[in-house]
XYZ file of C-alpha atoms in Angstrom:
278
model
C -8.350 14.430 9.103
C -11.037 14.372 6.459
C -10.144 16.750 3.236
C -11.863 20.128 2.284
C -15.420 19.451 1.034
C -15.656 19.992 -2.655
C -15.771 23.442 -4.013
C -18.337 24.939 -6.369
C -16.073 24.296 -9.689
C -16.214 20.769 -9.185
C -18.106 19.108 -11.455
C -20.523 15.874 -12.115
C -20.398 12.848 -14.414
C -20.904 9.347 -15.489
C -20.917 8.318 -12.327
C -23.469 11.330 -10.469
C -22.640 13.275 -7.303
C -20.477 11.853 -5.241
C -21.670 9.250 -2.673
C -18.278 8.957 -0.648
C -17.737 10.425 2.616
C -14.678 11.858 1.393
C -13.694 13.704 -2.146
C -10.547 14.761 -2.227
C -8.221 18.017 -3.518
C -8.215 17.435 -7.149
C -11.193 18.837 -8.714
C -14.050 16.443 -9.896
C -14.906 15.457 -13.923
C -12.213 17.958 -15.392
C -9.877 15.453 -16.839
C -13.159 13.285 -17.871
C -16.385 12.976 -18.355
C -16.026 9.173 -17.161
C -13.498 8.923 -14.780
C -14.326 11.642 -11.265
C -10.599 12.276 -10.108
C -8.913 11.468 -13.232
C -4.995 11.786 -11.793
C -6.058 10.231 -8.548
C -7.433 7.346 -10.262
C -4.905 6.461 -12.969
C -1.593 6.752 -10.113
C -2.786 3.571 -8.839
C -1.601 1.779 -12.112
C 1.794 1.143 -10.209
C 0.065 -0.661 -7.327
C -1.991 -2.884 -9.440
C 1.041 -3.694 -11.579
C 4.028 -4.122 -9.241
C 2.395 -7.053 -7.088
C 1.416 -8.791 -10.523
C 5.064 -8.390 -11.746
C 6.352 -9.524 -8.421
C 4.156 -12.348 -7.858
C 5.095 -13.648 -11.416
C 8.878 -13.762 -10.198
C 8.376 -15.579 -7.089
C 6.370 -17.941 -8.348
C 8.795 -18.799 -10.536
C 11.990 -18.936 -8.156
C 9.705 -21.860 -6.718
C 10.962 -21.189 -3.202
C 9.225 -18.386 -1.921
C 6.513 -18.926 0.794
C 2.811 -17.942 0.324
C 3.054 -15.672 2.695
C 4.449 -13.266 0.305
C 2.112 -14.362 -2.255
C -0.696 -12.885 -0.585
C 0.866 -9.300 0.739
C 1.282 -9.116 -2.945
C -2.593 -10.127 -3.487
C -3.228 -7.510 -0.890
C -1.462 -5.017 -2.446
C -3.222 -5.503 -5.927
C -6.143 -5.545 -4.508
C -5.464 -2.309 -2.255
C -4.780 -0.948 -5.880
C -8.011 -2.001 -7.412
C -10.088 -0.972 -5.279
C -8.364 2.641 -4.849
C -8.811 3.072 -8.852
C -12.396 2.318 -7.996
C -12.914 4.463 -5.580
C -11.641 7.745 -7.111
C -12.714 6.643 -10.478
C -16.894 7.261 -9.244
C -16.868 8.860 -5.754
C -19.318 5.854 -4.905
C -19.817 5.235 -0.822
C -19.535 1.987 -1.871
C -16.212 1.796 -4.024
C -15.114 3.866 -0.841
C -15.549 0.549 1.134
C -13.148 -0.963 -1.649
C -10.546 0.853 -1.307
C -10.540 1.629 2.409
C -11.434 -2.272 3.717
C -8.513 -4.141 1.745
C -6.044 -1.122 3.628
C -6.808 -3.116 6.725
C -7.013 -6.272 5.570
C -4.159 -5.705 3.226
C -1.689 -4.618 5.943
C -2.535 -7.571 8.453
C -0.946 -9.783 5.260
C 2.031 -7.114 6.029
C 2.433 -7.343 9.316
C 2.242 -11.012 9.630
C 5.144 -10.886 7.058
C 7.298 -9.247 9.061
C 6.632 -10.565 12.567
C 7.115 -14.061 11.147
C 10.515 -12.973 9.255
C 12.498 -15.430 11.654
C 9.773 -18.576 12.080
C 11.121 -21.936 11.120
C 10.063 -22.909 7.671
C 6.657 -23.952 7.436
C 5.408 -22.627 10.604
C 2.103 -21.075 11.036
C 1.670 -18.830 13.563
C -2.175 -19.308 14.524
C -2.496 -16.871 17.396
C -1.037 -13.667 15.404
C -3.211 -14.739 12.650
C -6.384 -14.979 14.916
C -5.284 -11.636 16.374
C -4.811 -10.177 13.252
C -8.149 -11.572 11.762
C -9.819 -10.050 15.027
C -8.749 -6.893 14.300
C -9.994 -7.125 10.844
C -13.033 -7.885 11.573
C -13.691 -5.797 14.632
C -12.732 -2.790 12.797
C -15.032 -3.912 9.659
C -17.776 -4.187 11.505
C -17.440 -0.961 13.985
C -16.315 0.862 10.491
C -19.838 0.179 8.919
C -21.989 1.376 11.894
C -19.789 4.718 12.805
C -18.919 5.325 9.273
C -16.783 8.034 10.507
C -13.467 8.358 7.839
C -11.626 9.501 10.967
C -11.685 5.923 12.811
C -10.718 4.010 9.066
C -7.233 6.349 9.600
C -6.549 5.337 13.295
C -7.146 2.022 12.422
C -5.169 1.866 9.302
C -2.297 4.334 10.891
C -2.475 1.409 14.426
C -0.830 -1.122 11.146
C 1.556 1.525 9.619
C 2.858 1.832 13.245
C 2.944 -1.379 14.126
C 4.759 -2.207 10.886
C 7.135 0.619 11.895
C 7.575 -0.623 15.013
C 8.827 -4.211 13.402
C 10.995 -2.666 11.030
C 13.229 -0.513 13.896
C 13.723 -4.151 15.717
C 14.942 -5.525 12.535
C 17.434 -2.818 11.824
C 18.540 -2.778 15.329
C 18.961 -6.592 15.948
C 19.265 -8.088 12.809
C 21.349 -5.731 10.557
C 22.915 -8.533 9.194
C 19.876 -10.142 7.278
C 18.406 -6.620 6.591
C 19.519 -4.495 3.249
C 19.831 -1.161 5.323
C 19.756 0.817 1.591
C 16.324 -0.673 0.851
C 15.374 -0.456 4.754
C 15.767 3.613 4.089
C 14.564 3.963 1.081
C 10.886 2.134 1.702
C 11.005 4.562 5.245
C 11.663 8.060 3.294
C 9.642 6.929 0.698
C 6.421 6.245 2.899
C 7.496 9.227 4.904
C 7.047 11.899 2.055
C 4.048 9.871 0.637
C 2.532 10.613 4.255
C 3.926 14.440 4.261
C 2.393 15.188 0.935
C -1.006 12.923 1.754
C -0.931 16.032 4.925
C -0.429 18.856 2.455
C -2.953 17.859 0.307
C -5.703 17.752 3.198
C -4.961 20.941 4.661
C -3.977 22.981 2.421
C -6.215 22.155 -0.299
C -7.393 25.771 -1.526
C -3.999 26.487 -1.568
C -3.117 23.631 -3.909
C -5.554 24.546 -6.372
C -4.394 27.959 -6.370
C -0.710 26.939 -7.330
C -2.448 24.128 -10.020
C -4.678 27.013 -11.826
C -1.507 28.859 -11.932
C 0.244 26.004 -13.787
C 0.186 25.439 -17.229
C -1.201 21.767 -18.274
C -0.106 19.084 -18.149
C 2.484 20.440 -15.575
C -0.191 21.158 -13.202
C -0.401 17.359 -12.614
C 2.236 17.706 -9.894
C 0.325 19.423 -8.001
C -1.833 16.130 -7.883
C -0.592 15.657 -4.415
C -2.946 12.457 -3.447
C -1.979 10.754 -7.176
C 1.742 11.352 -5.678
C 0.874 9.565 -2.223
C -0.520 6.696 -4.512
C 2.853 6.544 -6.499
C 4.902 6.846 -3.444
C 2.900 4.552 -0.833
C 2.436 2.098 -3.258
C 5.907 2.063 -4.171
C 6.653 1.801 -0.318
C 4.518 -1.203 0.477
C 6.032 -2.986 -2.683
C 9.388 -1.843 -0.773
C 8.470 -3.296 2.314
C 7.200 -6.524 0.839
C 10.519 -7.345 -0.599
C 12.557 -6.105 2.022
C 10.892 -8.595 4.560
C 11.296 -10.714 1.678
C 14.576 -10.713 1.388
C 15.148 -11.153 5.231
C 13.109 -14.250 5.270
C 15.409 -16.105 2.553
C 18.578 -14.874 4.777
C 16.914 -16.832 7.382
C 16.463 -19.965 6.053
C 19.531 -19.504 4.082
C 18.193 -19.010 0.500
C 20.528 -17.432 -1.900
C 18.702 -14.078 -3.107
C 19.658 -10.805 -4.442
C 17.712 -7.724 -5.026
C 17.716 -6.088 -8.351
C 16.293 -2.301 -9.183
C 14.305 -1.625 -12.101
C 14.925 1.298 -13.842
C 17.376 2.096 -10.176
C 14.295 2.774 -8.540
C 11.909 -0.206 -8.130
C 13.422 -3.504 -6.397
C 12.074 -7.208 -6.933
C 13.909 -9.688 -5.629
C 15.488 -13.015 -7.327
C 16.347 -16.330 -5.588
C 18.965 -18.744 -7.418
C 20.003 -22.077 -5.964
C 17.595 -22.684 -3.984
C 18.256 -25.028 -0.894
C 15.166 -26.160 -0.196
C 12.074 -27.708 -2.918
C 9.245 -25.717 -3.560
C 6.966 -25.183 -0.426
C 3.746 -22.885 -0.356
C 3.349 -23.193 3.348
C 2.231 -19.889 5.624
């Protein structure tokens, strides 16, 4: 489902008419002069910075596989290139934002279909499947250029991921942290509910927003809140699957909430030397 076309109040900018196939509910160049959707650009902060903070920890515990390393790459970058995109409406800062979602999520789903390998182990026919999938989509993405086919394609990964997690909670409750487990669902689920609203209902949203004094009419920024909430999700996810892989090869780990609402997760005592293996 592609958003409502752009009405007449939106405006133009640094960066000139929008080149995207897609331009979302909140309206373009109020906020700034420089920045085209100014509360859709700056919610990504939280994607860019968890990975970086997260990264920084593992690396540190010494013990945590590379694996994770680069969901958390994929995440930042997923971030990066979303700021990008809805910073200048560009076609091609589109392609940065939407690409790395596909590429980005393989790094997920390998994570979690490889939460119970032996340590060390590379599984070379998921990640050949996985790259083929990349690529395929890429490639058909750039001839059909059809925003509608970049959503199956990404939503074919969300499932997928789903899919993964339900095994996990259902075979393996006693490796999986069943509060975080719920959390990173609900909180993906109402990213995805509001992502919805703001599509369809856009003239409706900017009714309620024009009613709203500012700065509260920033909540009505549903697409900055499915950046907050998505982003928040994935970093869920990541240390979630995280967490199960150092139950399985017996690493002692605990998960600790900043500010009761964002986890990272902490090894101490490790078993096993450091090892950056897939």
């Amino acid at each position: 489902m592609a958003p409502a076309p752009p009405s007449p109040e939106d405006g133009e900018g640094f960066w000139g008419a929008p080149t995207s196939t897609l331009d979302w509910c909140e309206e373009n160049y109020v906020s700034s002069y420089y920045v085209a959707e100014y509360w859709n650009t700056v919610t990504n902060v939280l994607m860019i910075l968890l990975p970086v903070i997260s990264t920084v920890i593992m690396w540190r515990d010494k013990v945590v596989e590379s694996r994770f390393l680069w969901a958390n790459l994929s995440l930042f970058i997923v971030g990066v290139g979303s700021w990008c995109f809805h910073m200048t409406l560009l076609y091609g800062m589109q392609l940065l934002d939407e690409l790395p979602m596909i590429w980005g999520s393989v790094a997920f789903v390998y994570c979690a279909y490889e939460s119970h390998a032996e340590r060390g182990a590379f599984n070379a026919k998921l990640f050949l499947f996985l790259l083929t999938y990349c690529t395929l989509t890429t490639v058909i993405y750039l001839t059909v250029i059809n925003p509608l086919f970049h959503q199956v394609a990404y939503g074919i990964l969300v499932f997928t991921l789903v899919g993964r997690g339900i095994y996990l909670f259902r075979n393996c409750s006693k490796q999986l942290d069943r509060f975080l487990y719920f959390y990173c669902t609900a909180l993906y689920a109402f990213a995805f509910f509001l992502w919805n609203v703001d599509n369809n209902f856009c003239p409706s949203v900017r009714a309620a927003r024009k009613a709203l004094p500012s700065p509260l009419n920033a909540v009505t920024q549903l697409h900055g809140w499915w950046h907050i909430l998505a982003g928040l999700s994935t970093h869920c996810q990541i240390i979630l699957t995280c967490n199960i892989r150092a139950s399985v090869l017996q690493l002692k780990s605990n998960i600790q909430y900043t500010a009761g609402l964002i986890p990272f997760i902490h090894h101490s005592s490790p078993k096993y030397e450091k090892n950056h293996n897939m």
